[in-house]
Each structure stands twice: as structure tokens, then as C-alpha cells.
Coordinates of C-alpha atoms and ligand atoms in Angstrom, one line a residue:
X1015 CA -12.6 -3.4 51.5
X1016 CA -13.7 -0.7 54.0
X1017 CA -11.8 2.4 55.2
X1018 CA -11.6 2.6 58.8
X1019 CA -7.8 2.1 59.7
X1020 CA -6.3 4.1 62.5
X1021 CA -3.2 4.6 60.0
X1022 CA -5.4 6.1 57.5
X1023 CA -6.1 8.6 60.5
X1024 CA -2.7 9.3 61.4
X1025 CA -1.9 9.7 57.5
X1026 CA -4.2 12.1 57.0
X1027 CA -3.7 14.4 60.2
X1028 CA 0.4 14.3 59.2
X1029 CA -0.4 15.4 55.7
X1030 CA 0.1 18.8 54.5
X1031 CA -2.1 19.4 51.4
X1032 CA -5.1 21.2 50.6
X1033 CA -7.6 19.1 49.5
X1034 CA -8.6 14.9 49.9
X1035 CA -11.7 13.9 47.8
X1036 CA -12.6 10.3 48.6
X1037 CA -15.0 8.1 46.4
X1038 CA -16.2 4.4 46.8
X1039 CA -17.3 2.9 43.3
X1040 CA -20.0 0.9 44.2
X1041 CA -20.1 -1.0 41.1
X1042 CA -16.6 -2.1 41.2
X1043 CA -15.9 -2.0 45.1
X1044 CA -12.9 0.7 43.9
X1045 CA -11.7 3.1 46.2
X1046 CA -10.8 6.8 44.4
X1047 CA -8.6 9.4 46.3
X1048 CA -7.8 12.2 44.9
X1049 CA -4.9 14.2 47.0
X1050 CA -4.5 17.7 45.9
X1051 CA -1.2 18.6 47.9
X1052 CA -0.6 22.2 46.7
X1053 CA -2.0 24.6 44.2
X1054 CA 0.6 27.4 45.1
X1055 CA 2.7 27.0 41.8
X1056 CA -0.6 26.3 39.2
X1057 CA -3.0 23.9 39.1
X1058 CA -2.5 20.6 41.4
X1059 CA -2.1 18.2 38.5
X1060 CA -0.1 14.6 38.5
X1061 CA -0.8 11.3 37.2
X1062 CA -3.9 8.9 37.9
X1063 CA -2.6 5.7 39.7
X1064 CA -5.1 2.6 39.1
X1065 CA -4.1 -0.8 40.6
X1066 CA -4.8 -3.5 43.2
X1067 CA -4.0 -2.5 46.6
X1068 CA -4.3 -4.9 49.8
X1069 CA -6.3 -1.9 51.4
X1070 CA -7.7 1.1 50.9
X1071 CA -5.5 2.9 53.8
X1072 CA -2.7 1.4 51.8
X1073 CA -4.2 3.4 48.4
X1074 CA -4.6 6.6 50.5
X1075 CA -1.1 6.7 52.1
X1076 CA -0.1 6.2 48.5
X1077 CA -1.8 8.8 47.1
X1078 CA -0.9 11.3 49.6
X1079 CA 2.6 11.0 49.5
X1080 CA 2.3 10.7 46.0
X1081 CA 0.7 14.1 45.7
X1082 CA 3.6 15.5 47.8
X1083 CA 6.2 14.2 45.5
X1084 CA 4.3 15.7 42.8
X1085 CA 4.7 19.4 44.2
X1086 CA 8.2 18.9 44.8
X1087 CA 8.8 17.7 41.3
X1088 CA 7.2 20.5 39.8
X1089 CA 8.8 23.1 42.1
X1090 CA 12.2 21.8 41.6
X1091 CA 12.8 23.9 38.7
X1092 CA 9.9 26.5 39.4
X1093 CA 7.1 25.1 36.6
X1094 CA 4.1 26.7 37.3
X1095 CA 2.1 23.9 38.5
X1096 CA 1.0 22.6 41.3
X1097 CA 1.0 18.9 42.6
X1098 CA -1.8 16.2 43.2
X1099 CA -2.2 12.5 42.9
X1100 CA -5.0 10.4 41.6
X1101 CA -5.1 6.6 43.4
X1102 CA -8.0 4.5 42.3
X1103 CA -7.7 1.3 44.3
X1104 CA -9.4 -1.4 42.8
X1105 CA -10.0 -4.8 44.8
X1106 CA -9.2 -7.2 42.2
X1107 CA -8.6 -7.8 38.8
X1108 CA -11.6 -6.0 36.9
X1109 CA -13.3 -6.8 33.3
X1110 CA -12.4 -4.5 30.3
X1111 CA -15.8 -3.4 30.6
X1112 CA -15.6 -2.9 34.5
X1113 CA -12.5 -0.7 34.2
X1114 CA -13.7 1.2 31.4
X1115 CA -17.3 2.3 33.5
X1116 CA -15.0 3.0 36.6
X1117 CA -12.6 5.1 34.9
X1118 CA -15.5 7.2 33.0
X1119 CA -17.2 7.4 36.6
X1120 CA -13.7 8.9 37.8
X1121 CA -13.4 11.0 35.0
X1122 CA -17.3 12.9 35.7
X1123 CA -15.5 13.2 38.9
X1124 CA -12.8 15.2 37.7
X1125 CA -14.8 17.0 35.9
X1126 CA -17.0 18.3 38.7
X1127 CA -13.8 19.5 40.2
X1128 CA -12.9 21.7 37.1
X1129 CA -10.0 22.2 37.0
X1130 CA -9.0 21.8 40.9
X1131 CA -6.7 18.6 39.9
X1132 CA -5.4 17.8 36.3
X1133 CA -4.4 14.4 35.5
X1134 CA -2.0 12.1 33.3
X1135 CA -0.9 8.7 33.1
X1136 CA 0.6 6.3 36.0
X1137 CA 1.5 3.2 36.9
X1138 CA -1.5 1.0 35.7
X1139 CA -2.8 3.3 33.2
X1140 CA -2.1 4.6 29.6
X1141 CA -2.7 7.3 26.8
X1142 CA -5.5 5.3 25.8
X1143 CA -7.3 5.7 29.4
X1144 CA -6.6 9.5 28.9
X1145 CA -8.6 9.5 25.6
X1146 CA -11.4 8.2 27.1
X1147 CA -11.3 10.4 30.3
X1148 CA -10.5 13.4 28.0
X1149 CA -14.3 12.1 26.8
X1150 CA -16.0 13.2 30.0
X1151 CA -13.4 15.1 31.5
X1152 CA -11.8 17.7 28.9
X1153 CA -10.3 20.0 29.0
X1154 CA -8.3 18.4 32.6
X1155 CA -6.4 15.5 31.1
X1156 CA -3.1 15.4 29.7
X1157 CA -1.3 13.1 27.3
X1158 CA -3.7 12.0 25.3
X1159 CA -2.7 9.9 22.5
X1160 CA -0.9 11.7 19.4
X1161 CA -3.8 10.6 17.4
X1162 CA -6.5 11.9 19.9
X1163 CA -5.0 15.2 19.9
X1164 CA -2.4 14.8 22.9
X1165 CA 1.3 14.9 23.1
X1166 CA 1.2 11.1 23.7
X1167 CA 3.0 9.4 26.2
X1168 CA 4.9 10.7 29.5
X1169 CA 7.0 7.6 29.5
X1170 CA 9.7 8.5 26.4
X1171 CA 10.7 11.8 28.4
X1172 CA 10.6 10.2 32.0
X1173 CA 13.2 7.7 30.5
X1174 CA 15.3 10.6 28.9
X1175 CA 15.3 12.7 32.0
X1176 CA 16.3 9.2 33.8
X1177 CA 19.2 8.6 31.3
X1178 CA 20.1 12.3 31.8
X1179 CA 20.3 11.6 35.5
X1180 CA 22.1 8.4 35.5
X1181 CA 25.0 10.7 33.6
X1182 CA 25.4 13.4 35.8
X1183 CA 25.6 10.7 39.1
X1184 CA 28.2 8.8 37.2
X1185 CA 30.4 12.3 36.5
X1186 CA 29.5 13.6 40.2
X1187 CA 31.5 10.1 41.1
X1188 CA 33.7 9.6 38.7
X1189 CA 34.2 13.1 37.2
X1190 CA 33.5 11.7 33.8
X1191 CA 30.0 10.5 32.4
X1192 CA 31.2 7.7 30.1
X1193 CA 28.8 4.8 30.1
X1194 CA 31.3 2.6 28.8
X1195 CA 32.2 -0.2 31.3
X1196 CA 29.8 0.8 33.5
X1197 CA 27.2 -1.7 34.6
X1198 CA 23.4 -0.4 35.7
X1199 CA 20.8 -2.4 37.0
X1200 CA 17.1 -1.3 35.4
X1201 CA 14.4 -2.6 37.8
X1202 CA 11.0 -2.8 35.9
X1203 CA 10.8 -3.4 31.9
X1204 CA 7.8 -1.3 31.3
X1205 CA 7.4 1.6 28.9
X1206 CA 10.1 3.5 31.0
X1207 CA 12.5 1.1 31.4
X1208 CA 12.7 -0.1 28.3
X1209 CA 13.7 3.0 26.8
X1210 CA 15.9 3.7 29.1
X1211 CA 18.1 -0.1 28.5
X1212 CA 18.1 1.0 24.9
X1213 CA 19.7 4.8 25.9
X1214 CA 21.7 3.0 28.1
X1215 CA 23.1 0.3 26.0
X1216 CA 23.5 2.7 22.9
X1217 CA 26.1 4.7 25.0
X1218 CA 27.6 0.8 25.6
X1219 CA 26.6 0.6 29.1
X1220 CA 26.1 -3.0 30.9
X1221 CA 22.8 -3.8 31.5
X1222 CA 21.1 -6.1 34.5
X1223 CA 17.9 -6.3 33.9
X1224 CA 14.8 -7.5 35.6
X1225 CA 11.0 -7.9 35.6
X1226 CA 8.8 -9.6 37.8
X1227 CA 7.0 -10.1 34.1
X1228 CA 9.7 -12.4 32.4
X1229 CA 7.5 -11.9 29.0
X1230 CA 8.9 -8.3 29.5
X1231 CA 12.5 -9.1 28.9
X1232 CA 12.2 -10.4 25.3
X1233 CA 14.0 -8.1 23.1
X1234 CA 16.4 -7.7 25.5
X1235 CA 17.8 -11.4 26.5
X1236 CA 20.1 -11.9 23.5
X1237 CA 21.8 -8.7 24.0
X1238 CA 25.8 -9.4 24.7
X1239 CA 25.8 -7.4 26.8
X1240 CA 22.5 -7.8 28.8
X1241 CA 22.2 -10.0 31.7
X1242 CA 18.9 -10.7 32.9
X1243 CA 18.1 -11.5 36.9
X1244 CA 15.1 -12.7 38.8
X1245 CA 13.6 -10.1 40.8
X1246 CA 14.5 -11.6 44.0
X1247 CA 18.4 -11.1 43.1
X1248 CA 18.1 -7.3 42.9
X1249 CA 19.3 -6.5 45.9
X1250 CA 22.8 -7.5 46.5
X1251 CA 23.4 -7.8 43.2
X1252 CA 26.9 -5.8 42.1
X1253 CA 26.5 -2.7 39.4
X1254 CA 27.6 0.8 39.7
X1255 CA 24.0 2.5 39.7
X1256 CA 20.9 0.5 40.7
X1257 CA 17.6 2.1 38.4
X1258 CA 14.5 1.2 40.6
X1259 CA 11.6 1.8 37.2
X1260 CA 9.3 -0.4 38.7
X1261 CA 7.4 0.7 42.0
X1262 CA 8.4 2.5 44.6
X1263 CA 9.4 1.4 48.6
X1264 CA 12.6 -0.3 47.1
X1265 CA 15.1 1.7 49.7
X1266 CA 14.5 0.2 53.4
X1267 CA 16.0 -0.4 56.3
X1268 CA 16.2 -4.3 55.4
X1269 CA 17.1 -3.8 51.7
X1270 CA 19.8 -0.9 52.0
X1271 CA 22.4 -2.4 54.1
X1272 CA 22.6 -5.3 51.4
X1273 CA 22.6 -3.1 48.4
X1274 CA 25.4 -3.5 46.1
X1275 CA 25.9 -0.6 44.1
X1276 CA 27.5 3.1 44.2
X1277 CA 24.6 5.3 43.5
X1278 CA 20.6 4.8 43.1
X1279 CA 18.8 6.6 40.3
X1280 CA 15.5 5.7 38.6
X1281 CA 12.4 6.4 37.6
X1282 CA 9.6 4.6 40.1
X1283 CA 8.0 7.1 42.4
X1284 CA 8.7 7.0 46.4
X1285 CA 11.3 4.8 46.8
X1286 CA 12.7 5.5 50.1
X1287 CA 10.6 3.4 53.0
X1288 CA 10.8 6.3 55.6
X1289 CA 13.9 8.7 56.6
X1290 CA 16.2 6.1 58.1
X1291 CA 16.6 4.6 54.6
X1292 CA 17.9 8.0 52.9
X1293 CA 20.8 8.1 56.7
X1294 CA 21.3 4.5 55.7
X1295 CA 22.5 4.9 52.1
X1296 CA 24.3 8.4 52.9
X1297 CA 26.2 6.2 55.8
X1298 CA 27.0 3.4 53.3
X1299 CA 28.2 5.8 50.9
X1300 CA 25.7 5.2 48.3
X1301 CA 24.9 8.6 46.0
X1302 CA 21.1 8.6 46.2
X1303 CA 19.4 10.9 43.4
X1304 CA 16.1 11.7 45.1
X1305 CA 13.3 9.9 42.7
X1306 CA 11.2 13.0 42.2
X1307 CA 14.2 15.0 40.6
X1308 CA 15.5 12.6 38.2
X1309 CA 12.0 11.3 37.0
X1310 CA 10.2 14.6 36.3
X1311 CA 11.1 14.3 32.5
X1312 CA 7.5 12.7 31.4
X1313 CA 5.3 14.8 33.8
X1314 CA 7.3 18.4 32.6
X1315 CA 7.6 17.6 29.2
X1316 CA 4.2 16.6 28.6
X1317 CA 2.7 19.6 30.6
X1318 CA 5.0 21.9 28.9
X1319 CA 3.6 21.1 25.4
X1320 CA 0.0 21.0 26.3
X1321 CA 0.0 23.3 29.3
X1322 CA 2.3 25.8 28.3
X1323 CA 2.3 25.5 24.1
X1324 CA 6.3 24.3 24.2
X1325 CA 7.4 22.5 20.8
X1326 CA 8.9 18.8 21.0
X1327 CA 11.9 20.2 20.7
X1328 CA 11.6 22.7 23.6
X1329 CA 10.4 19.6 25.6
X1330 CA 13.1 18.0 24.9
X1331 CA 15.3 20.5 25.9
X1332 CA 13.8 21.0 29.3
X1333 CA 14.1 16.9 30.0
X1334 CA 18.2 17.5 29.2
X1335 CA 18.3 19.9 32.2
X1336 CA 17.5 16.6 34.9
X1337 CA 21.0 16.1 34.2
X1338 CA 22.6 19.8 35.4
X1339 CA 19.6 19.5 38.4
X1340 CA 21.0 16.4 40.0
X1341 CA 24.7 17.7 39.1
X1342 CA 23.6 21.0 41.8
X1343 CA 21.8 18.9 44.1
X1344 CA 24.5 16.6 45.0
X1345 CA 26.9 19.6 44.8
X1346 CA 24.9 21.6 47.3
X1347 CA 24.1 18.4 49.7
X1348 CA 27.9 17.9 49.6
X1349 CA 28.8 21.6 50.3
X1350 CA 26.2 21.3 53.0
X1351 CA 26.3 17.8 54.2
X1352 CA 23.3 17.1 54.1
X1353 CA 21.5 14.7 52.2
X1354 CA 20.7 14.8 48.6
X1355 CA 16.7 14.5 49.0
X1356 CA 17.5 17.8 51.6
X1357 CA 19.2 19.2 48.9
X1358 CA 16.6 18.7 46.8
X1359 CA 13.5 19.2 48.9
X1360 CA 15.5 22.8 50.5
X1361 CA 15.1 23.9 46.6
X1362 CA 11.6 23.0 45.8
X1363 CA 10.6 24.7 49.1
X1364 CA 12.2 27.5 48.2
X1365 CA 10.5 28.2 44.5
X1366 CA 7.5 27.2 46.7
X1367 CA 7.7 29.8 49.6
X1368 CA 8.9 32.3 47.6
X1369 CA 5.9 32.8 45.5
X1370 CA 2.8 34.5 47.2
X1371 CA 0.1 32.5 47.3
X1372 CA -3.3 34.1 46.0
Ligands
LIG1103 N1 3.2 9.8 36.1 C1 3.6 11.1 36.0 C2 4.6 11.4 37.2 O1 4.5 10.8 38.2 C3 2.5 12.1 36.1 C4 2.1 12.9 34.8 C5 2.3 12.4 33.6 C6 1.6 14.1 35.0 C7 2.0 13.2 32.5 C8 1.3 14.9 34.0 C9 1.5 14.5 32.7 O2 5.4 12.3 37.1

């Protein structure tokens, strides 16, 4: 692959962050971006993205407006830190052995930054890729593995904060939060989603679920009351809250008119294809809780304890508060008609701009 695209350009003159550090791995033909968006709060930190991309300007768009969402999340409810994004595009499927000497190449990266971006898990890596960065790159990585010294992984509070989140939609709708009878469809099985079916179906929710890894749906296909769909039958499919967990660019122009549901609140990252999606749902009717408010659980909790020195139990605590977040944002884009990611984007910018930067 080779980075020469005229969108890559265009991204990069539109973005507004600080800093872009680039990388090729020559060894494993990987492209590394690292997009620290703002340091204004803290210290950029956010997770470290590794996966197949179809380019690299692909990888970089990701990462920027990854970075972004990162800042936002953090900002929402005024945690000092800032926001960044680590993509490390690799061309193909790579070895164990491959990954592992790309990742500790990334990791003397971050190190020579020191401290400039601080990074956690993503989609495509795992507690046990932060043990081995934490190797070369201490002390800048967070959520180690409990039995490397870390507060483990992101994706138990992510799923709480998402259950949380769910809740408060369904009372902003409904005016009560009951689960009963009420049928949500969790895109994505992986560690996030799966926690979140089993929340869900404890408070006797109705579960769709799908994966476009059917292996992933085991525990889950003899549940009464669990239906499992192929990943193609998402959209259009009829449930009261649709949970993207998987990745993100699920909300488009194509996919929203078709969607079936009454609100949309999960956990993947950037899941609104452009501005004309978010008109699109607000004109159908559908509640929309903006993606970096209801899945900041993992990313706060974890930072909290290891950042900050908060207990399990004050982590905890913090995650419960996604709930009372969304309840304001979609009280204040109501009393202001505008749109709930305005809502939520007006408050994160103002934590933001009311802080003096040094
Ligand atoms: N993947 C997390 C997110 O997008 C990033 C993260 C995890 C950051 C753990 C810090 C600690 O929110």
C-alpha cells in the first residue's frame, strides 16, 4: 500500500488536532498513525486500533476522526484528559510472530513520544497486547491485564455504560426504563457485546443478536428469548433500540431510511456516515444517542483507576452516570431542537473552551 490519496490531503487540511505522527513498518508493510487531536483537558490518550484496512488513507481518516471522538468523550463530563487515536493499518493477515515485532516497534514509538499520547485497547487488540507494549512503552499504556499490574479490560465498563445508556433512551421515550418487553438488537458479539446481551437479558429484555462471526453466538442461541440474525438482516429488522457494538459507519444515508427501530444506542465508535445521516434519523424520528457519550464507560473507568487512583467501585460509579448524561443530552437537544450529537458536542466544547489552555 502507498499513501498518496488526494482524500488523505483533504482529511488532513479539515482536521483540527494538534499533532499526526505517521510510521511505515517496513517489515510488515503496516501503516501507524498516531492522531493526537487535543491535549487541552490532559494528556491525548485513546485506544490503539490494529486491523486490515483497504488503504492507508482509509486508516488515517479513521484515526483522525477517531481521535476527535476521543476528545469529545473525555470532555463530555470534564475528565481531565485529552483525546488521541492510535490506527496501525496492517495489509493483511500477519503471523503471531509478525504482529508481536510490529506492535513492540509501535510501542518504542510511543515511548519516544513520552507521554504526548497514552494508549489502551481497541478494536483488534487486547490487555494482552497492552502487557507487552507496557514492556517497552511504560509508563503510557493503560489496561494492562489484572495480573500484569493493570486494571484489566475496558470492555466490562464500556458494556455497563452502554446498558446504562440503553435505559435512560428507553425512559426519555417511554418515561419508564423497564426492559421488560422490550426488544434490542446487539450488533457485534465481542467482548462488549456480550456483556451487554447478558445485562440486557437479566433485566428480561428481547435480544436479536448478530455477528458476522456465527462461532460468536454460542452461548447465546438457546436462550428463549434470543433470536439470532445474519448480519445482512440488521437493517430493517423491527426492535425498539438498535445497539451497533461492532464497527462504526452503520448510520448512512442508504441504511437509515430502512432502519426499523425507535432509538440507536451502542457501543462501536463513529457510526454516523457524515451529517446527513444524524438529519436523517432526527426526520424519521429515531432517538439517536451520539456513540461517544454512551460508550465512554471502558475508556473513563479504566483511566480513572490507573490515571487518577479511583477504586473499582468509584469506577463503577462514574460508568452509572452515562445513564443521567444521555438523560440531559436528549433533554437539552429537545429544549433546543437541535440534534442530540449537537447537544452533545455543544457540552464537550464547552468543558473544552472553558479551560485555558497552557
Ligand atoms: N477503546 C477505548 C475507547 O474508544 C479506548 C481506551 C480504552 C482508552 C481504555 C483508554 C483506556 O473509548
Amino acid at each position: 500500500m502507498s499513501l498518496t490519496s488526494a482524500h488523505a490531503r483533504f482529511l488532513m487540511n479539515c482536521w483540527d488536532g494538534e499533532m499526526l505522527v505517521t510510521h511505515f513498518d517496513a517489515p510488515t508493510g503496516s501503516w501507524i498513525f498516531i492522531g493526537i487531536h487535543s491535549s487541552k483537558l490532559g494528556p491525548a490518550s485513546g485506544g490503539t486500533r490494529l486491523m486490515e484496512y483497504p488503504n492507508p488513507a482509509a486508516a488515517l481518516e479513521d484515526c483522525l476522526r477517531l481521535s476527535r471522538a476521543m476528545t469529545l468523550k473525555f470532555a463530555l463530563p470534564n475528565f481531565p484528559r485529552g483525546g488521541g487515536k492510535a490506527v496501525i493499518a496492517t495489509p493483511g493477515k500477519l503471523s503471531a510472530d509478525e504482529r508481536t515485532g510490529l506492535l513492540l516497534r509501535y510501542g518504542r514509538k510511543l515511548k519516544q513520544l513520552y507521554g504526548l499520547f497514552f494508549t489502551g485497547p481497541d478494536v483488534g487488540t487486547s490487555s494482552a497486547d497492552m502487557d507487552l507494549l507496557h514492556t517497552v512503552a511504560a509508563p503510557f499504556i493503560f489496561a494492562r491485564s489484572v495480573e500484569h499490574g493493570g486494571a484489566g479490560s475496558s470492555s466490562e465498563l464500556t458494556a455497563d455504560g452502554v446498558f446504562h445508556a440503553i435505559k435512560a433512551t428507553l425512559a426519555h421515550l417511554d418515561g419508564t426504563d423497564t426492559l421488560a418487553d422490550r426488544t434490542i438488537l446487539v450488533q457485534g458479539l465481542g467482548s462488549v457485546g456480550k456483556r451487554l446481551v447478558r445485562l440486557l437479558l437479566a433485566e428480561n429484555a428481547k435480544l436479536i443478536v448478530t455477528d458476522i462471526n456465527p462461532a460468536c453466538l454460542g452461548e447465546f442461541t438457546a436462550h428463549p428469548r434470543v433470536t439470532a440474525i445474519g448480519a445482512a438482516e440488521v437493517i430493517g429488522t423491527s426492535c425498539d433500540v438498535y445497539s451497533p457494538c461492532a464497527l462504526g459507519g452503520v448510520l448512512s444515508h442508504e441504511t437509515v431510511p430502512r432502519l426499523n427501530c425507535r432509538a440507536v444506542v451502542g457501543a462501536a465508535n463513529n457510526q454516523l456516515v457524515g451529517d446527513e445521516a444524524e438529519l436523517l434519523l432526527q426526520a424519521r424520528g429515531i432517538v439517536y444517542a451520539p456513540d461517544f457519550a454512551v460508550n465512554i464507560g471502558g475508556a473513563l473507568g479504566i483511566t480513572g483507576i490507573e490515571a487518577l487512583g479511583w477504586s473499582p467501585e468509584h469506577a463503577a460509579r462514574e460508568v452509572t452516570k452515562v445513564g443521567a448524561t444521555i438523560t440531559g443530552i436528549l433533554a437539552l437537544a429537545e429544549a433546543e431542537k437541535i440534534t442530540p450529537l449537537a447537544a452533545a458536542t455543544r457540552i464537550a466544547l464547552g468543558h473544552l473552551n472553558s479551560t485555558h489552555s497552557s
